[in-house]
Tab-separated table of C-alpha atoms and ligand atoms in Angstrom:
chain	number	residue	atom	x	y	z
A	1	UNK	CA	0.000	0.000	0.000
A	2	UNK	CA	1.715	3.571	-0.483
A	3	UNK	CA	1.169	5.929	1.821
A	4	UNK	CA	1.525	9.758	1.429
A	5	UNK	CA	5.519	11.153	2.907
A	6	UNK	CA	3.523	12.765	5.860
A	7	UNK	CA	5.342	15.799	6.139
A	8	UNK	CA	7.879	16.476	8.963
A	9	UNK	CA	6.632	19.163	11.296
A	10	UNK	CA	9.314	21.685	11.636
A	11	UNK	CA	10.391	25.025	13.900
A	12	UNK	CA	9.426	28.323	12.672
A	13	UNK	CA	12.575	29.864	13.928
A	14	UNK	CA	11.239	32.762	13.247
A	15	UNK	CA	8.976	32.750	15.731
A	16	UNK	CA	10.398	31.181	18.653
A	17	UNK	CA	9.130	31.463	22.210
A	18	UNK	CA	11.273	33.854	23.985
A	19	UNK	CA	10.798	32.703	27.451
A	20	UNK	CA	10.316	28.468	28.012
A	21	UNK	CA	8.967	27.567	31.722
A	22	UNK	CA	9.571	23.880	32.551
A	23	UNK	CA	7.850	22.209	35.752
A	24	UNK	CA	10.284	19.106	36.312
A	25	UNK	CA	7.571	16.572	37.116
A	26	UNK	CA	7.470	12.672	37.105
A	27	UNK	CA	11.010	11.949	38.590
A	28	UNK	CA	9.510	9.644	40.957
A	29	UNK	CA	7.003	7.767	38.494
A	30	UNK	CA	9.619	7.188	36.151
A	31	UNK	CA	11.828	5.367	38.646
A	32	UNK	CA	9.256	3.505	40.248
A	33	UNK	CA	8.295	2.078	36.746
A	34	UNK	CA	11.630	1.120	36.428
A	35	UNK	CA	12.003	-1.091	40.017
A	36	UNK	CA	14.091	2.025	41.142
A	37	UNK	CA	13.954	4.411	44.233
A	38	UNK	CA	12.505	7.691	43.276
A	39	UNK	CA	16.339	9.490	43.724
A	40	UNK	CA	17.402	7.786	40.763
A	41	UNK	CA	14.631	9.483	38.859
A	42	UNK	CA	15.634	12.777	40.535
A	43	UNK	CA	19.506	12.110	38.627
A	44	UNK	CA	18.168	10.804	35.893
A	45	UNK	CA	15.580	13.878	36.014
A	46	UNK	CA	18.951	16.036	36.045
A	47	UNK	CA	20.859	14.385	32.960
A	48	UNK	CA	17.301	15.807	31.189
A	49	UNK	CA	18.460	19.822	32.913
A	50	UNK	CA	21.546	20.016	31.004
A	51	UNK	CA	20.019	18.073	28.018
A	52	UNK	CA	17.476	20.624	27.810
A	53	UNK	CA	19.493	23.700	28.284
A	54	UNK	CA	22.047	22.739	25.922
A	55	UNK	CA	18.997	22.312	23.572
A	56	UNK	CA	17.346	25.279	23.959
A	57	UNK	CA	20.530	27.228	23.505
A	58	UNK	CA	21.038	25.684	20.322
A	59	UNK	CA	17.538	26.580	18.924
A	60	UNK	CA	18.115	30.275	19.737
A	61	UNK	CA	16.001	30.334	22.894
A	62	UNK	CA	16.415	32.832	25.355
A	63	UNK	CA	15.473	32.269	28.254
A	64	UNK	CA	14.510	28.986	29.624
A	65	UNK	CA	13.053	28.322	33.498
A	66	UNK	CA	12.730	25.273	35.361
A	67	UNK	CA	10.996	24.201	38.494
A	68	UNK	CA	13.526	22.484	40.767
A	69	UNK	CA	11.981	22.526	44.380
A	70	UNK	CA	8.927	24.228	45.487
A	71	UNK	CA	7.808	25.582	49.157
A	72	UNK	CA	6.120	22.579	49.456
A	73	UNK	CA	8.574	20.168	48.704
A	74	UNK	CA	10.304	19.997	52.204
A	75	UNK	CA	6.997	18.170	53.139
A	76	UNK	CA	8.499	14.974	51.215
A	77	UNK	CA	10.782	12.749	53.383
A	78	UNK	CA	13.823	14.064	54.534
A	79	UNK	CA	16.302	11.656	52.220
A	80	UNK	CA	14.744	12.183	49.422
A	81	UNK	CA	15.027	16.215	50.313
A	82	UNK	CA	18.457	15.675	50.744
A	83	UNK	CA	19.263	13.762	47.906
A	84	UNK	CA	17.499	16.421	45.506
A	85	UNK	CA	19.899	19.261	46.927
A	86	UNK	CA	22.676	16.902	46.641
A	87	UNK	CA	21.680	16.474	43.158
A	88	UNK	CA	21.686	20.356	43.030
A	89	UNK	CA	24.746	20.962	44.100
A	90	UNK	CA	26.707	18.355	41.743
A	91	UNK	CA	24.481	19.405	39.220
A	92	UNK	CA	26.347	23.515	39.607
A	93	UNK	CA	29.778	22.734	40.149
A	94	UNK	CA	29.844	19.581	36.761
A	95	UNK	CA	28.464	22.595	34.972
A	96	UNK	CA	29.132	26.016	36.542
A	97	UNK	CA	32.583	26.413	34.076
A	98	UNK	CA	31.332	25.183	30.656
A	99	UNK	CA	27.958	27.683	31.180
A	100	UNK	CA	29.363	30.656	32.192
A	101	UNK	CA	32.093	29.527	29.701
A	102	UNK	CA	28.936	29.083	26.803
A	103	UNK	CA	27.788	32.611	27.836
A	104	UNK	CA	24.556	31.745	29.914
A	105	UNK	CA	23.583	34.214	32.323
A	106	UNK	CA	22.330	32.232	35.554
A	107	UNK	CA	19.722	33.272	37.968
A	108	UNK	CA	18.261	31.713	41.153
A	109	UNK	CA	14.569	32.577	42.357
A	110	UNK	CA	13.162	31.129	45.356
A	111	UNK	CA	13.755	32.045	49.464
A	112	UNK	CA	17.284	31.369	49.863
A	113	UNK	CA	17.267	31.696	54.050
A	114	UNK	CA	16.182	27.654	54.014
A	115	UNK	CA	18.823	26.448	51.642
A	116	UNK	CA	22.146	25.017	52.686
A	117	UNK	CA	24.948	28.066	53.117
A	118	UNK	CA	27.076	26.319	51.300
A	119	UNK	CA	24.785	25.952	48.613
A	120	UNK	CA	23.701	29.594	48.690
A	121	UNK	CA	27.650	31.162	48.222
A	122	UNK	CA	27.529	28.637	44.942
A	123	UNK	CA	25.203	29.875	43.949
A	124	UNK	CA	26.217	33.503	44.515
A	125	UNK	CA	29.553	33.054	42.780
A	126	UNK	CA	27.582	31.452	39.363
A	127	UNK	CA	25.015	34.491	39.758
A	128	UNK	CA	27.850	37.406	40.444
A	129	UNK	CA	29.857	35.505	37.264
A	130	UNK	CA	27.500	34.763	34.600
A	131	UNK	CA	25.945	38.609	35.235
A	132	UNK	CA	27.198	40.309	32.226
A	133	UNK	CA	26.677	37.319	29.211
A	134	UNK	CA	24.371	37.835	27.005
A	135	UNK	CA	23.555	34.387	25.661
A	136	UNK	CA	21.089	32.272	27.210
A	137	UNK	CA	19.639	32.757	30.529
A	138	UNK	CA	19.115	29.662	32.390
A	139	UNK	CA	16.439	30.366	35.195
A	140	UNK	CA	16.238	27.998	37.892
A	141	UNK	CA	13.238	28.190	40.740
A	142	UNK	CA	14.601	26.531	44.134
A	143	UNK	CA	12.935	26.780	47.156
A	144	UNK	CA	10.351	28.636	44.821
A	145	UNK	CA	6.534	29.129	45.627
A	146	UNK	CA	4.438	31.616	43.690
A	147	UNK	CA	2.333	32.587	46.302
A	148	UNK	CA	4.956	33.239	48.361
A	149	UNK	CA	6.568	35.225	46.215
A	150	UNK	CA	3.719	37.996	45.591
A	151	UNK	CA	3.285	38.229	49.588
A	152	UNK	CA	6.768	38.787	49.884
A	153	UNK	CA	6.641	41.627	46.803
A	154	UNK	CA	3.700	43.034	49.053
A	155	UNK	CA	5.757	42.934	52.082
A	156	UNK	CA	8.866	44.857	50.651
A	157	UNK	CA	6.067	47.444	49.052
A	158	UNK	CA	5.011	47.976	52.688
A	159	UNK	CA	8.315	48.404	53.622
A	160	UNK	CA	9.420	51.041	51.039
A	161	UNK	CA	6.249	52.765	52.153
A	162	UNK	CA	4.368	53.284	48.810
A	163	UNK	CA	0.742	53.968	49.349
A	164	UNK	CA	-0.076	52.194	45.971
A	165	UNK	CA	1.588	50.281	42.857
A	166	UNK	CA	0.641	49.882	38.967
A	167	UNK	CA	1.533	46.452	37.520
A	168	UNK	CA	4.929	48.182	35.689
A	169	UNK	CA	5.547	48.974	39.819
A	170	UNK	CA	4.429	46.001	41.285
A	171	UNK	CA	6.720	43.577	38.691
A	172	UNK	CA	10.095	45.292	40.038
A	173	UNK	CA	9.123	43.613	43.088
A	174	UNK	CA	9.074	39.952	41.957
A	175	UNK	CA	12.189	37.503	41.961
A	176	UNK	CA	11.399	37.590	38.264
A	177	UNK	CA	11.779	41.630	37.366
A	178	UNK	CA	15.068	41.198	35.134
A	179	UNK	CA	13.147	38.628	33.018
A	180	UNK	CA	9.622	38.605	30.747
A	181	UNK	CA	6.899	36.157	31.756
A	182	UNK	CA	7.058	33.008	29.944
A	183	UNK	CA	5.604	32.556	26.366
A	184	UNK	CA	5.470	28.763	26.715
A	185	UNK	CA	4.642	26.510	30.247
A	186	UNK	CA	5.773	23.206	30.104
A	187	UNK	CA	4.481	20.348	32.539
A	188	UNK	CA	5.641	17.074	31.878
A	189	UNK	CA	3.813	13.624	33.600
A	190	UNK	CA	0.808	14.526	32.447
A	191	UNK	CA	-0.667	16.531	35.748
A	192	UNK	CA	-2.069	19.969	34.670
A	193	UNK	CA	-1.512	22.112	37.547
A	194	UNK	CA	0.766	24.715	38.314
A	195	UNK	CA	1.644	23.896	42.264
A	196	UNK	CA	2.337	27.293	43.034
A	197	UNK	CA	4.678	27.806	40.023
A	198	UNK	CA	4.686	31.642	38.877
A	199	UNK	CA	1.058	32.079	38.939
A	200	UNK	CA	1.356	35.915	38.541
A	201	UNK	CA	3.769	35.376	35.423
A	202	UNK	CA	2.341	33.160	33.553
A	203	UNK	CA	-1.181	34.906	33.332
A	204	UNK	CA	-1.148	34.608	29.294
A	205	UNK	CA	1.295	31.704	29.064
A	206	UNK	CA	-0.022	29.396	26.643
A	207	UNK	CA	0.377	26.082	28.580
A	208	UNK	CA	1.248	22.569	27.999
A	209	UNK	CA	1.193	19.036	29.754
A	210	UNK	CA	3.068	16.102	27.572
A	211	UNK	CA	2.507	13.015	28.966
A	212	UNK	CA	6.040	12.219	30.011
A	213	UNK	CA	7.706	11.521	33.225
A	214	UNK	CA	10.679	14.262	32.834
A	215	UNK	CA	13.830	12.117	32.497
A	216	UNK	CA	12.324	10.704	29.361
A	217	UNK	CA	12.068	14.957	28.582
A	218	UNK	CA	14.812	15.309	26.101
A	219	UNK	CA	15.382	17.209	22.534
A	220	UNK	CA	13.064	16.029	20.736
A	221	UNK	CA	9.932	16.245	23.450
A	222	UNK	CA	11.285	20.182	23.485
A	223	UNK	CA	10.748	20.420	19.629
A	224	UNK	CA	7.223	19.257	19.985
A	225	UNK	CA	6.565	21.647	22.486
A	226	UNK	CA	7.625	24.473	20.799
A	227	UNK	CA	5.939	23.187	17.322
A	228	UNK	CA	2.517	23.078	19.544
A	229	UNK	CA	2.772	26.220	21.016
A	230	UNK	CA	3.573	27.494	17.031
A	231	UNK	CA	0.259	26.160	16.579
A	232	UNK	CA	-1.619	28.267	19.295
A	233	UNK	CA	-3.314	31.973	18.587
A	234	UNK	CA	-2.209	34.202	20.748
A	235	UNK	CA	-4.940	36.700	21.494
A	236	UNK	CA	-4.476	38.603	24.842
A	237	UNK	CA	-8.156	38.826	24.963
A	238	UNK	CA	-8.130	40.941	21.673
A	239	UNK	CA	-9.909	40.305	18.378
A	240	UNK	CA	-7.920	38.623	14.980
A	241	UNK	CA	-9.511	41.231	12.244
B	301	IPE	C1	9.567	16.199	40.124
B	301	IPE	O1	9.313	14.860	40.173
B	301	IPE	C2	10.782	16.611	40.930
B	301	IPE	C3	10.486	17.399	42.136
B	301	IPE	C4	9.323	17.752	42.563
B	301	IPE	C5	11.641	17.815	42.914
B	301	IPE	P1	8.500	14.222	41.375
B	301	IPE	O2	9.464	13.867	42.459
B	301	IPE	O3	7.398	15.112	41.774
B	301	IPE	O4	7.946	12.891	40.723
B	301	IPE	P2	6.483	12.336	40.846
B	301	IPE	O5	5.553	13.429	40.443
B	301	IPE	O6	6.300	11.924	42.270
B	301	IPE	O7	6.447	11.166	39.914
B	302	IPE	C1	5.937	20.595	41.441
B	302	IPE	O1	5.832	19.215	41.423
B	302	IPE	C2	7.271	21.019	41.932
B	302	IPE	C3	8.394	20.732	41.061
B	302	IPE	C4	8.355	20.149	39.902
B	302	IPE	C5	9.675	21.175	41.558
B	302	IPE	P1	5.182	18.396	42.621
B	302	IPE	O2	5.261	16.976	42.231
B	302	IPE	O3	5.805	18.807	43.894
B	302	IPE	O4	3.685	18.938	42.614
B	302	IPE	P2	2.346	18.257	43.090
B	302	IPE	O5	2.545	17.843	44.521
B	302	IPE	O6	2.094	17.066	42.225
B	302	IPE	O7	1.305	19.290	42.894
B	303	MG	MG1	5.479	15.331	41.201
């Protein structure tokens, strides 16, 4: 039987989201599938990371976010915690070099009081080092919950004594005021949800929710994304004439 050459979807380059956001999920699926403990997903989950970044700065992306720990998170058992800021931490200094290196800019949101100090001057260092490149900027949320982040934006308003803000105003405020909200929000594993992940920012993101666990997320799962989202109208509540 012949069947038509179906033909190959392909990137509009020209038209590339500017901002990717990427909620990490199905670490722990994935590895119990597998006979596994749920860590090994979490290092397998992070082989996907620098997959994905090196990706995305080969398409011409330019900024890319991902979800690594949420507010919530320290509710899960303390080894597994651990384990996922061990993963962290390996994760910066196997890396830290080659990126700032590549020209990635790298930024941390997320309440940093909670996180490990040793963790926290790392992470200074990559931040005060990678400032001035101009190439991709790698965006990663640790210790990150959205909610808390607009209380906190309230709480410094208060504090600077301003008697009201505009949006323009009340941006400068967030973790995220360097960078524009995200075109494109990725959830992988199938749950639709954002679990407190940049609520405020992603207001007219268009979303989507592949059905795999993230360590099977990997170049060509990013492609797809970004050929659906080519495929959405973005309106912003106006009218196409
Ligand atoms: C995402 O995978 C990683 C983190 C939340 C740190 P999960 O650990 O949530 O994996 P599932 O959702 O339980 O499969
Ligand atoms: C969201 O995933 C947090 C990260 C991916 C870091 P969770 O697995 O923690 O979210 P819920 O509990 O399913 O909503
Ligand atoms: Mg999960």
């Amino acid at each position: 039987m012949w069947f038509k050459k179906k033909k190959k979807e392909e990137i509009d380059f020209d038209r590339l989201p500017a901002h990717i956001a990427l909620i990490m999920d199905g670490n722990g699926r994935w590895a119990k599938k597998r006979g596994q403990l749920r860590t090994y997903g979490h290092r397998i989950g992070a082989e996907s990371l620098k997959v994905i970044i090196r990706h995305a700065q080969k398409l011409g992306i330019k900024i890319i976010s991902f979800f690594a720990f949420s507010t919530e998170n320290w509710n899960r058992p303390q080894d597994e915690v651990d384990e996922i800021f061990r993963i962290v931490k390996d994760l910066i200094k196997e890396k830290k070099e080659d990126c700032i290196k590549n020209n990635m800019k790298f930024v941390i949101i997320g309440e940093r009081e909670k996180l490990d100090p040793d963790l926290v001057k790392e992470i200074e260092d990559f931040e005060e080092r990678s400032k001035n490149n101009d190439g991709l900027i790698v965006n990663i949320a640790l210790n990150y919950g959205g909610r808390g982040e607009i209380i906190s934006a309230v709480n410094k308003i208060l504090a600077d004594k301003l008697e009201s803000v505009d949006e323009a105003t009340f941006r400068k405020y967030l973790q995220t005021s360097e960078i524009p909200d995200p075109d494109l929000l990725v959830r992988t594993s199938g749950e639709q949800r954002l679990s407190n992940f940049m609520m405020y920012q992603c207001a007219y993101s268009e979303l989507y929710f592949p059905k795999v666990h993230w360590p099977d997320f990997r170049e060509k799962e990013l492609e797809e994304a970004i050929i659906a989202y080519q495929k959405r109208d973005r309106r912003f509540g106006a009218i196409k004439k």
